[in-house]
């Protein structure tokens, strides 16, 4: 399984300016090449190489970076689905695609640039990388990341990494080829996971991960941010951005912790994991207006992704279930009624009298729906595996 792991670089000011100049020149070169490719109606990698390799080298790019620029441009035209050839625009009637095909593709000055092992080497023990730049090789550029990500990198990193600049910070996004365990084809039931606001996650096995502390921190962060935004000064904006980054890191750490524990429990007890369909989570989030400020649907999607890739790694089957009415259905008699849920925390069945914590009741429903989904196909129906960050 391929995972993309992102680490943050901590360059000295001098190193940072070398990185900046490098990214800038790579993207300038890509833009120049894109224009040339468009003018000559050439977009294949081989064609571009004949056309422009020597000129790219003359711009100061060494062999590998020049080839990466060639590939970046060729891939961008391929991704567009239309070769930049006048009069032949392919089957699509999409206007954006048509107009894009009529003008050269442009790259942002800070668009990501791939580096392979010849241009980038990792010293995991020292926590540094050595990277090619336009002003020579930079050695000892420090990086930092989540301990779990560092572990993945150390053991499974393969091939290229992208140099990325975002909000003034430098990152490397590295691809890891992580081995998977054969899936447990005969799970002993499913753990249902209910995702929510008051409780970030509640499992049908009775574990509850409270969101109280996180929500409180978010609320105070939000107040500080809006204060800073009102100020409107440059330094206030910078501080606001910094705070947003801190909040994202905190959420990620918590999501790593929760997903790890849920997957470990499923593995230990030979069960699979049932999650609500993540699209449904977004729907539900939209409904709860007063709490919108304390909650971001990306946080749920992230938790779902973390659970999915960790489960896949250890062979725990994972299914997604229809989220409709999981909170209104009685997990004992399956009577479904809005009035079964008189408050946020309480579930009381109007039909059989069953009383349960509302999130726990939902998680039981999710677990039994998971078992049904598994029964139909006996295979994982997991969310797409996407970056681990
Ligand atoms: Zn009931």
mmCIF file of C-alpha atoms and ligand atoms in Angstrom:
data_model
loop_
_atom_site.group_PDB
_atom_site.id
_atom_site.type_symbol
_atom_site.label_atom_id
_atom_site.label_comp_id
_atom_site.label_asym_id
_atom_site.label_seq_id
_atom_site.Cartn_x
_atom_site.Cartn_y
_atom_site.Cartn_z
ATOM 1 C CA UNK A 1 0.000 0.000 0.000
ATOM 2 C CA UNK A 2 1.332 3.399 -0.963
ATOM 3 C CA UNK A 3 1.148 6.157 1.619
ATOM 4 C CA UNK A 4 2.362 9.697 1.349
ATOM 5 C CA UNK A 5 4.055 10.944 4.486
ATOM 6 C CA UNK A 6 4.799 14.590 5.010
ATOM 7 C CA UNK A 7 7.576 16.020 7.156
ATOM 8 C CA UNK A 8 8.344 19.632 7.870
ATOM 9 C CA UNK A 9 11.758 21.009 7.023
ATOM 10 C CA UNK A 10 13.499 23.327 9.436
ATOM 11 C CA UNK A 11 15.991 25.100 7.184
ATOM 12 C CA UNK A 12 18.276 27.858 8.395
ATOM 13 C CA UNK A 13 17.510 31.218 6.715
ATOM 14 C CA UNK A 14 20.394 30.594 4.327
ATOM 15 C CA UNK A 15 19.165 27.107 3.447
ATOM 16 C CA UNK A 16 15.638 28.450 3.019
ATOM 17 C CA UNK A 17 16.724 31.008 0.468
ATOM 18 C CA UNK A 18 18.564 28.318 -1.504
ATOM 19 C CA UNK A 19 15.419 26.163 -1.473
ATOM 20 C CA UNK A 20 13.336 29.131 -2.536
ATOM 21 C CA UNK A 21 15.610 29.979 -5.445
ATOM 22 C CA UNK A 22 15.543 26.318 -6.506
ATOM 23 C CA UNK A 23 11.783 25.961 -6.459
ATOM 24 C CA UNK A 24 11.445 29.249 -8.278
ATOM 25 C CA UNK A 25 13.829 28.322 -11.063
ATOM 26 C CA UNK A 26 12.320 24.851 -11.483
ATOM 27 C CA UNK A 27 8.879 26.384 -11.964
ATOM 28 C CA UNK A 28 10.166 29.157 -14.208
ATOM 29 C CA UNK A 29 11.806 26.461 -16.297
ATOM 30 C CA UNK A 30 8.552 24.483 -16.331
ATOM 31 C CA UNK A 31 6.638 27.544 -17.525
ATOM 32 C CA UNK A 32 9.166 28.282 -20.214
ATOM 33 C CA UNK A 33 9.046 24.658 -21.349
ATOM 34 C CA UNK A 34 5.257 24.592 -21.250
ATOM 35 C CA UNK A 35 5.099 27.591 -23.570
ATOM 36 C CA UNK A 36 7.636 26.034 -25.915
ATOM 37 C CA UNK A 37 5.773 22.725 -25.868
ATOM 38 C CA UNK A 38 2.563 24.493 -26.703
ATOM 39 C CA UNK A 39 4.089 26.507 -29.526
ATOM 40 C CA UNK A 40 5.648 23.414 -31.103
ATOM 41 C CA UNK A 41 2.655 21.186 -30.368
ATOM 42 C CA UNK A 42 4.889 18.730 -28.556
ATOM 43 C CA UNK A 43 3.913 17.260 -25.213
ATOM 44 C CA UNK A 44 5.402 13.770 -24.986
ATOM 45 C CA UNK A 45 8.244 13.289 -22.574
ATOM 46 C CA UNK A 46 10.590 12.095 -25.299
ATOM 47 C CA UNK A 47 9.617 14.943 -27.594
ATOM 48 C CA UNK A 48 10.185 17.501 -24.881
ATOM 49 C CA UNK A 49 13.535 16.001 -24.018
ATOM 50 C CA UNK A 50 14.764 16.410 -27.569
ATOM 51 C CA UNK A 51 13.312 19.887 -27.673
ATOM 52 C CA UNK A 52 14.593 21.331 -24.457
ATOM 53 C CA UNK A 53 16.919 19.184 -22.345
ATOM 54 C CA UNK A 54 20.030 21.159 -23.292
ATOM 55 C CA UNK A 55 18.338 24.479 -22.579
ATOM 56 C CA UNK A 56 17.114 23.285 -19.199
ATOM 57 C CA UNK A 57 20.648 22.257 -18.302
ATOM 58 C CA UNK A 58 21.839 25.670 -19.436
ATOM 59 C CA UNK A 59 19.417 27.269 -16.957
ATOM 60 C CA UNK A 60 21.442 25.695 -14.187
ATOM 61 C CA UNK A 61 19.372 22.562 -13.601
ATOM 62 C CA UNK A 62 21.424 19.419 -13.143
ATOM 63 C CA UNK A 63 20.455 16.260 -15.008
ATOM 64 C CA UNK A 64 17.798 14.827 -12.678
ATOM 65 C CA UNK A 65 16.008 18.095 -11.913
ATOM 66 C CA UNK A 66 15.930 18.868 -15.645
ATOM 67 C CA UNK A 67 14.317 15.489 -16.313
ATOM 68 C CA UNK A 68 11.833 16.093 -13.501
ATOM 69 C CA UNK A 69 10.821 19.406 -15.047
ATOM 70 C CA UNK A 70 10.352 17.675 -18.412
ATOM 71 C CA UNK A 71 8.192 15.059 -16.787
ATOM 72 C CA UNK A 72 6.192 17.583 -14.795
ATOM 73 C CA UNK A 73 5.248 19.420 -17.974
ATOM 74 C CA UNK A 74 4.544 16.250 -19.964
ATOM 75 C CA UNK A 75 2.407 14.843 -17.132
ATOM 76 C CA UNK A 76 0.465 18.091 -16.814
ATOM 77 C CA UNK A 77 -0.476 17.996 -20.492
ATOM 78 C CA UNK A 78 -1.360 14.313 -20.253
ATOM 79 C CA UNK A 79 -3.525 14.975 -17.198
ATOM 80 C CA UNK A 80 -5.357 17.622 -19.154
ATOM 81 C CA UNK A 81 -6.479 14.813 -21.413
ATOM 82 C CA UNK A 82 -5.777 16.786 -24.533
ATOM 83 C CA UNK A 83 -2.521 17.238 -26.328
ATOM 84 C CA UNK A 84 -1.958 20.902 -27.044
ATOM 85 C CA UNK A 85 -2.736 20.464 -30.690
ATOM 86 C CA UNK A 86 -4.801 23.080 -32.462
ATOM 87 C CA UNK A 87 -8.096 21.792 -33.802
ATOM 88 C CA UNK A 88 -7.975 18.502 -31.897
ATOM 89 C CA UNK A 89 -9.408 18.925 -28.468
ATOM 90 C CA UNK A 90 -10.599 15.441 -27.661
ATOM 91 C CA UNK A 91 -14.129 14.378 -26.944
ATOM 92 C CA UNK A 92 -14.800 16.611 -23.957
ATOM 93 C CA UNK A 93 -17.058 19.595 -24.326
ATOM 94 C CA UNK A 94 -15.966 21.038 -21.017
ATOM 95 C CA UNK A 95 -15.120 24.666 -21.616
ATOM 96 C CA UNK A 96 -12.387 24.833 -19.019
ATOM 97 C CA UNK A 97 -10.673 21.884 -20.622
ATOM 98 C CA UNK A 98 -11.082 23.316 -24.072
ATOM 99 C CA UNK A 99 -9.776 26.705 -23.109
ATOM 100 C CA UNK A 100 -6.919 25.165 -21.143
ATOM 101 C CA UNK A 101 -5.942 23.212 -24.212
ATOM 102 C CA UNK A 102 -5.810 26.427 -26.160
ATOM 103 C CA UNK A 103 -3.242 28.062 -23.951
ATOM 104 C CA UNK A 104 -0.041 26.847 -22.347
ATOM 105 C CA UNK A 105 -0.306 25.321 -18.881
ATOM 106 C CA UNK A 106 1.098 27.575 -16.176
ATOM 107 C CA UNK A 107 2.799 26.473 -12.974
ATOM 108 C CA UNK A 108 2.657 28.478 -9.781
ATOM 109 C CA UNK A 109 5.979 29.894 -8.648
ATOM 110 C CA UNK A 110 5.713 27.592 -5.632
ATOM 111 C CA UNK A 111 4.328 24.474 -7.320
ATOM 112 C CA UNK A 112 5.726 21.250 -5.798
ATOM 113 C CA UNK A 113 8.894 19.808 -7.315
ATOM 114 C CA UNK A 114 9.800 16.101 -7.225
ATOM 115 C CA UNK A 115 13.234 14.966 -6.028
ATOM 116 C CA UNK A 116 14.560 11.435 -6.416
ATOM 117 C CA UNK A 117 17.224 9.625 -4.402
ATOM 118 C CA UNK A 118 20.022 11.111 -6.463
ATOM 119 C CA UNK A 119 18.955 14.646 -5.559
ATOM 120 C CA UNK A 120 17.692 14.002 -2.082
ATOM 121 C CA UNK A 121 19.078 11.717 0.598
ATOM 122 C CA UNK A 122 17.720 11.115 4.064
ATOM 123 C CA UNK A 123 19.755 10.766 7.254
ATOM 124 C CA UNK A 124 17.045 9.357 9.485
ATOM 125 C CA UNK A 125 19.189 9.034 12.630
ATOM 126 C CA UNK A 126 20.351 12.615 12.418
ATOM 127 C CA UNK A 127 16.917 13.854 11.371
ATOM 128 C CA UNK A 128 18.325 15.649 8.348
ATOM 129 C CA UNK A 129 18.222 15.550 4.566
ATOM 130 C CA UNK A 130 20.753 16.483 1.961
ATOM 131 C CA UNK A 131 19.163 18.065 -1.075
ATOM 132 C CA UNK A 132 20.222 19.401 -4.464
ATOM 133 C CA UNK A 133 19.677 23.113 -4.981
ATOM 134 C CA UNK A 134 20.533 25.563 -7.671
ATOM 135 C CA UNK A 135 23.347 26.848 -5.464
ATOM 136 C CA UNK A 136 24.838 23.452 -4.748
ATOM 137 C CA UNK A 137 24.027 20.567 -2.486
ATOM 138 C CA UNK A 138 22.547 21.526 0.886
ATOM 139 C CA UNK A 139 23.649 19.208 3.669
ATOM 140 C CA UNK A 140 22.155 18.790 7.098
ATOM 141 C CA UNK A 141 18.737 20.357 6.516
ATOM 142 C CA UNK A 142 16.783 19.386 9.644
ATOM 143 C CA UNK A 143 13.292 17.944 9.443
ATOM 144 C CA UNK A 144 10.613 17.083 11.952
ATOM 145 C CA UNK A 145 7.448 15.018 11.868
ATOM 146 C CA UNK A 146 5.011 12.887 13.789
ATOM 147 C CA UNK A 147 6.905 9.962 15.403
ATOM 148 C CA UNK A 148 4.669 7.489 13.604
ATOM 149 C CA UNK A 149 5.457 9.109 10.256
ATOM 150 C CA UNK A 150 9.189 9.095 10.970
ATOM 151 C CA UNK A 151 8.916 5.380 11.650
ATOM 152 C CA UNK A 152 7.106 4.793 8.347
ATOM 153 C CA UNK A 153 9.742 6.807 6.496
ATOM 154 C CA UNK A 154 12.618 4.963 8.108
ATOM 155 C CA UNK A 155 11.264 1.576 7.174
ATOM 156 C CA UNK A 156 9.322 2.008 3.953
ATOM 157 C CA UNK A 157 10.273 5.134 2.044
ATOM 158 C CA UNK A 158 10.668 4.426 -1.672
ATOM 159 C CA UNK A 159 11.412 6.634 -4.626
ATOM 160 C CA UNK A 160 10.581 10.265 -4.956
ATOM 161 C CA UNK A 161 9.597 13.036 -2.598
ATOM 162 C CA UNK A 162 7.965 16.342 -3.403
ATOM 163 C CA UNK A 163 9.424 19.594 -2.141
ATOM 164 C CA UNK A 164 6.489 21.751 -1.084
ATOM 165 C CA UNK A 165 6.208 25.286 0.168
ATOM 166 C CA UNK A 166 3.011 26.272 1.934
ATOM 167 C CA UNK A 167 2.300 29.368 4.011
ATOM 168 C CA UNK A 168 5.977 30.148 4.148
ATOM 169 C CA UNK A 169 6.863 26.702 5.510
ATOM 170 C CA UNK A 170 8.852 23.968 3.793
ATOM 171 C CA UNK A 171 7.748 20.346 3.580
ATOM 172 C CA UNK A 172 8.793 17.104 1.952
ATOM 173 C CA UNK A 173 6.061 14.685 0.945
ATOM 174 C CA UNK A 174 7.620 11.234 0.665
ATOM 175 C CA UNK A 175 6.066 8.085 -0.755
ATOM 176 C CA UNK A 176 6.199 4.982 1.424
ATOM 177 C CA UNK A 177 5.467 1.497 0.188
ATOM 178 C CA UNK A 178 3.995 -0.095 3.290
ATOM 179 C CA UNK A 179 3.465 -3.865 3.392
ATOM 180 C CA UNK A 180 -0.037 -5.108 4.140
ATOM 181 C CA UNK A 181 -1.072 -8.141 6.102
ATOM 182 C CA UNK A 182 -3.518 -10.525 4.429
ATOM 183 C CA UNK A 183 -7.004 -9.524 5.341
ATOM 184 C CA UNK A 184 -8.792 -11.475 8.050
ATOM 185 C CA UNK A 185 -11.408 -13.148 5.856
ATOM 186 C CA UNK A 186 -13.516 -14.415 8.766
ATOM 187 C CA UNK A 187 -13.982 -11.562 11.185
ATOM 188 C CA UNK A 188 -15.617 -12.359 14.480
ATOM 189 C CA UNK A 189 -18.149 -9.520 14.168
ATOM 190 C CA UNK A 190 -17.613 -5.825 13.654
ATOM 191 C CA UNK A 191 -16.771 -2.922 15.910
ATOM 192 C CA UNK A 192 -19.120 -0.068 15.040
ATOM 193 C CA UNK A 193 -17.582 3.382 15.298
ATOM 194 C CA UNK A 194 -19.849 6.385 15.770
ATOM 195 C CA UNK A 195 -18.156 9.693 15.037
ATOM 196 C CA UNK A 196 -19.497 12.814 16.680
ATOM 197 C CA UNK A 197 -18.828 16.177 18.200
ATOM 198 C CA UNK A 198 -19.318 15.741 21.926
ATOM 199 C CA UNK A 199 -17.679 12.366 21.660
ATOM 200 C CA UNK A 200 -15.230 12.248 18.785
ATOM 201 C CA UNK A 201 -15.617 8.482 18.564
ATOM 202 C CA UNK A 202 -17.734 5.930 20.400
ATOM 203 C CA UNK A 203 -17.253 2.229 19.734
ATOM 204 C CA UNK A 204 -19.839 -0.521 20.080
ATOM 205 C CA UNK A 205 -17.412 -2.152 22.517
ATOM 206 C CA UNK A 206 -18.001 0.737 24.892
ATOM 207 C CA UNK A 207 -14.975 2.929 24.352
ATOM 208 C CA UNK A 208 -15.692 6.621 24.277
ATOM 209 C CA UNK A 209 -13.240 9.277 23.124
ATOM 210 C CA UNK A 210 -14.404 12.588 24.500
ATOM 211 C CA UNK A 211 -14.087 15.684 22.368
ATOM 212 C CA UNK A 212 -14.563 18.005 25.296
ATOM 213 C CA UNK A 213 -10.988 19.116 25.730
ATOM 214 C CA UNK A 214 -10.379 19.419 22.012
ATOM 215 C CA UNK A 215 -13.570 21.407 21.518
ATOM 216 C CA UNK A 216 -12.695 23.731 24.360
ATOM 217 C CA UNK A 217 -9.262 24.379 22.880
ATOM 218 C CA UNK A 218 -10.834 24.938 19.488
ATOM 219 C CA UNK A 219 -13.294 27.411 20.896
ATOM 220 C CA UNK A 220 -10.576 29.476 22.601
ATOM 221 C CA UNK A 221 -8.420 29.254 19.463
ATOM 222 C CA UNK A 222 -11.333 30.444 17.393
ATOM 223 C CA UNK A 223 -11.905 33.440 19.662
ATOM 224 C CA UNK A 224 -8.239 34.373 19.554
ATOM 225 C CA UNK A 225 -8.190 34.038 15.775
ATOM 226 C CA UNK A 226 -11.189 36.265 15.241
ATOM 227 C CA UNK A 227 -9.627 38.841 17.545
ATOM 228 C CA UNK A 228 -6.424 38.721 15.523
ATOM 229 C CA UNK A 229 -8.329 38.943 12.267
ATOM 230 C CA UNK A 230 -10.145 42.043 13.474
ATOM 231 C CA UNK A 231 -6.796 43.642 14.151
ATOM 232 C CA UNK A 232 -5.942 43.031 10.508
ATOM 233 C CA UNK A 233 -2.242 43.854 10.843
ATOM 234 C CA UNK A 234 0.338 41.698 9.133
ATOM 235 C CA UNK A 235 1.731 40.277 12.342
ATOM 236 C CA UNK A 236 -1.780 39.518 13.609
ATOM 237 C CA UNK A 237 -2.528 37.611 10.416
ATOM 238 C CA UNK A 238 0.675 35.669 10.815
ATOM 239 C CA UNK A 239 -0.236 34.742 14.363
ATOM 240 C CA UNK A 240 -3.705 33.668 13.269
ATOM 241 C CA UNK A 241 -2.185 31.367 10.668
ATOM 242 C CA UNK A 242 0.192 29.903 13.198
ATOM 243 C CA UNK A 243 -2.690 29.122 15.502
ATOM 244 C CA UNK A 244 -4.619 27.400 12.740
ATOM 245 C CA UNK A 245 -1.571 25.216 12.135
ATOM 246 C CA UNK A 246 -1.329 24.347 15.805
ATOM 247 C CA UNK A 247 -4.977 23.343 15.910
ATOM 248 C CA UNK A 248 -4.556 21.106 12.875
ATOM 249 C CA UNK A 249 -1.576 19.388 14.484
ATOM 250 C CA UNK A 250 -3.465 18.820 17.704
ATOM 251 C CA UNK A 251 -6.402 17.297 15.857
ATOM 252 C CA UNK A 252 -4.085 15.073 13.860
ATOM 253 C CA UNK A 253 -2.331 13.807 16.981
ATOM 254 C CA UNK A 254 -5.644 12.955 18.609
ATOM 255 C CA UNK A 255 -6.902 11.241 15.455
ATOM 256 C CA UNK A 256 -3.725 9.150 15.301
ATOM 257 C CA UNK A 257 -4.204 8.092 18.897
ATOM 258 C CA UNK A 258 -7.881 7.191 18.538
ATOM 259 C CA UNK A 259 -7.445 5.313 15.269
ATOM 260 C CA UNK A 260 -4.513 3.361 16.655
ATOM 261 C CA UNK A 261 -6.518 2.187 19.676
ATOM 262 C CA UNK A 262 -9.602 1.248 17.678
ATOM 263 C CA UNK A 263 -7.606 -0.739 15.141
ATOM 264 C CA UNK A 264 -5.583 -2.439 17.882
ATOM 265 C CA UNK A 265 -8.765 -3.544 19.611
ATOM 266 C CA UNK A 266 -10.233 -4.913 16.377
ATOM 267 C CA UNK A 267 -7.029 -6.793 15.646
ATOM 268 C CA UNK A 268 -6.800 -8.188 19.154
ATOM 269 C CA UNK A 269 -10.377 -9.431 19.159
ATOM 270 C CA UNK A 270 -10.431 -10.682 15.570
ATOM 271 C CA UNK A 271 -13.100 -8.244 14.485
ATOM 272 C CA UNK A 272 -13.604 -5.901 11.575
ATOM 273 C CA UNK A 273 -14.414 -2.201 11.777
ATOM 274 C CA UNK A 274 -17.600 -0.555 10.534
ATOM 275 C CA UNK A 275 -17.626 3.178 9.865
ATOM 276 C CA UNK A 276 -20.342 5.466 8.672
ATOM 277 C CA UNK A 277 -19.989 6.488 5.071
ATOM 278 C CA UNK A 278 -17.828 9.603 5.233
ATOM 279 C CA UNK A 279 -20.019 11.510 2.811
ATOM 280 C CA UNK A 280 -22.788 11.098 5.327
ATOM 281 C CA UNK A 281 -20.657 12.588 8.039
ATOM 282 C CA UNK A 282 -20.358 15.762 6.022
ATOM 283 C CA UNK A 283 -24.141 15.881 5.628
ATOM 284 C CA UNK A 284 -24.666 15.544 9.314
ATOM 285 C CA UNK A 285 -22.092 18.147 10.171
ATOM 286 C CA UNK A 286 -23.951 20.659 8.052
ATOM 287 C CA UNK A 287 -27.121 20.172 10.074
ATOM 288 C CA UNK A 288 -25.735 21.145 13.434
ATOM 289 C CA UNK A 289 -25.363 24.846 13.008
ATOM 290 C CA UNK A 290 -24.563 26.042 16.525
ATOM 291 C CA UNK A 291 -21.668 23.649 16.765
ATOM 292 C CA UNK A 292 -20.202 24.378 13.397
ATOM 293 C CA UNK A 293 -17.526 26.584 14.882
ATOM 294 C CA UNK A 294 -16.189 23.776 17.006
ATOM 295 C CA UNK A 295 -16.116 21.196 14.313
ATOM 296 C CA UNK A 296 -14.616 20.623 10.920
ATOM 297 C CA UNK A 297 -15.669 17.821 8.672
ATOM 298 C CA UNK A 298 -12.058 17.372 7.564
ATOM 299 C CA UNK A 299 -11.246 16.191 11.069
ATOM 300 C CA UNK A 300 -13.740 13.346 10.693
ATOM 301 C CA UNK A 301 -12.518 12.492 7.231
ATOM 302 C CA UNK A 302 -8.997 12.404 8.587
ATOM 303 C CA UNK A 303 -9.997 10.073 11.413
ATOM 304 C CA UNK A 304 -11.790 7.817 8.924
ATOM 305 C CA UNK A 305 -8.715 7.730 6.688
ATOM 306 C CA UNK A 306 -6.389 6.992 9.606
ATOM 307 C CA UNK A 307 -8.597 4.115 10.740
ATOM 308 C CA UNK A 308 -8.778 2.786 7.170
ATOM 309 C CA UNK A 309 -5.053 2.723 6.453
ATOM 310 C CA UNK A 310 -4.094 1.417 9.872
ATOM 311 C CA UNK A 311 -6.706 -1.334 9.551
ATOM 312 C CA UNK A 312 -5.496 -2.247 6.094
ATOM 313 C CA UNK A 313 -1.914 -2.522 7.270
ATOM 314 C CA UNK A 314 -2.758 -5.166 9.840
ATOM 315 C CA UNK A 315 -5.415 -6.996 7.807
ATOM 316 C CA UNK A 316 -8.447 -5.821 9.762
ATOM 317 C CA UNK A 317 -11.464 -5.759 7.392
ATOM 318 C CA UNK A 318 -13.200 -2.424 7.173
ATOM 319 C CA UNK A 319 -16.628 -1.542 5.787
ATOM 320 C CA UNK A 320 -18.582 1.651 5.355
ATOM 321 C CA UNK A 321 -22.270 1.663 6.122
ATOM 322 C CA UNK A 322 -25.235 3.835 5.232
ATOM 323 C CA UNK A 323 -25.391 6.461 7.988
ATOM 324 C CA UNK A 324 -29.116 7.167 7.641
ATOM 325 C CA UNK A 325 -30.971 7.244 10.978
ATOM 326 C CA UNK A 326 -28.246 5.451 12.940
ATOM 327 C CA UNK A 327 -28.990 7.809 15.816
ATOM 328 C CA UNK A 328 -32.775 7.306 15.737
ATOM 329 C CA UNK A 329 -32.880 3.539 15.365
ATOM 330 C CA UNK A 330 -33.196 1.306 18.414
ATOM 331 C CA UNK A 331 -30.287 -1.105 18.374
ATOM 332 C CA UNK A 332 -32.378 -3.708 20.204
ATOM 333 C CA UNK A 333 -35.757 -3.750 18.381
ATOM 334 C CA UNK A 334 -34.849 -1.570 15.349
ATOM 335 C CA UNK A 335 -37.810 0.736 15.852
ATOM 336 C CA UNK A 336 -36.825 4.037 14.225
ATOM 337 C CA UNK A 337 -38.279 7.292 15.470
ATOM 338 C CA UNK A 338 -36.971 10.831 15.858
ATOM 339 C CA UNK A 339 -38.494 10.920 19.327
ATOM 340 C CA UNK A 340 -36.303 7.989 20.399
ATOM 341 C CA UNK A 341 -33.659 10.588 21.027
ATOM 342 C CA UNK A 342 -34.990 13.166 23.461
ATOM 343 C CA UNK A 343 -31.573 14.779 23.995
ATOM 344 C CA UNK A 344 -28.039 14.807 22.619
ATOM 345 C CA UNK A 345 -26.872 12.176 25.072
ATOM 346 C CA UNK A 346 -29.873 9.942 25.686
ATOM 347 C CA UNK A 347 -31.551 7.259 23.617
ATOM 348 C CA UNK A 348 -34.932 5.941 24.821
ATOM 349 C CA UNK A 349 -36.844 3.589 22.556
ATOM 350 C CA UNK A 350 -40.517 4.577 22.256
ATOM 351 C CA UNK A 351 -41.383 1.009 21.334
ATOM 352 C CA UNK A 352 -39.451 -1.371 23.605
ATOM 353 C CA UNK A 353 -38.224 1.017 26.296
ATOM 354 C CA UNK A 354 -34.531 0.302 25.703
ATOM 355 C CA UNK A 355 -32.384 3.050 27.252
ATOM 356 C CA UNK A 356 -28.778 3.637 26.239
ATOM 357 C CA UNK A 357 -26.239 6.374 25.795
ATOM 358 C CA UNK A 358 -27.181 7.809 22.376
ATOM 359 C CA UNK A 359 -23.733 7.453 20.787
ATOM 360 C CA UNK A 360 -23.338 3.924 22.080
ATOM 361 C CA UNK A 361 -26.728 2.988 20.617
ATOM 362 C CA UNK A 362 -25.642 4.451 17.250
ATOM 363 C CA UNK A 363 -22.389 2.524 17.335
ATOM 364 C CA UNK A 364 -24.327 -0.729 17.865
ATOM 365 C CA UNK A 365 -26.416 0.075 14.791
ATOM 366 C CA UNK A 366 -23.290 0.783 12.799
ATOM 367 C CA UNK A 367 -21.773 -2.507 13.959
ATOM 368 C CA UNK A 368 -24.784 -4.545 12.867
ATOM 369 C CA UNK A 369 -25.016 -2.714 9.539
ATOM 370 C CA UNK A 370 -21.326 -3.460 9.091
ATOM 371 C CA UNK A 371 -22.002 -7.146 9.598
ATOM 372 C CA UNK A 372 -24.750 -6.963 6.948
ATOM 373 C CA UNK A 373 -22.503 -5.188 4.446
ATOM 374 C CA UNK A 374 -19.800 -7.785 5.046
ATOM 375 C CA UNK A 375 -22.316 -10.586 4.625
ATOM 376 C CA UNK A 376 -23.207 -9.347 1.156
ATOM 377 C CA UNK A 377 -19.689 -9.228 -0.277
ATOM 378 C CA UNK A 378 -17.280 -10.495 2.371
ATOM 379 C CA UNK A 379 -14.732 -7.901 1.408
ATOM 380 C CA UNK A 380 -13.532 -4.583 2.717
ATOM 381 C CA UNK A 381 -15.343 -1.530 1.416
ATOM 382 C CA UNK A 382 -12.837 0.997 2.620
ATOM 383 C CA UNK A 383 -12.496 4.682 1.964
ATOM 384 C CA UNK A 384 -9.818 5.390 -0.628
ATOM 385 C CA UNK A 385 -6.326 5.206 0.760
ATOM 386 C CA UNK A 386 -4.940 8.669 0.745
ATOM 387 C CA UNK A 387 -2.033 10.519 2.318
ATOM 388 C CA UNK A 388 -1.263 9.581 5.866
ATOM 389 C CA UNK A 389 -0.922 13.187 6.873
HETATM 390 ZN ZN1 LIG B 1 -36.506 -0.635 20.863
#
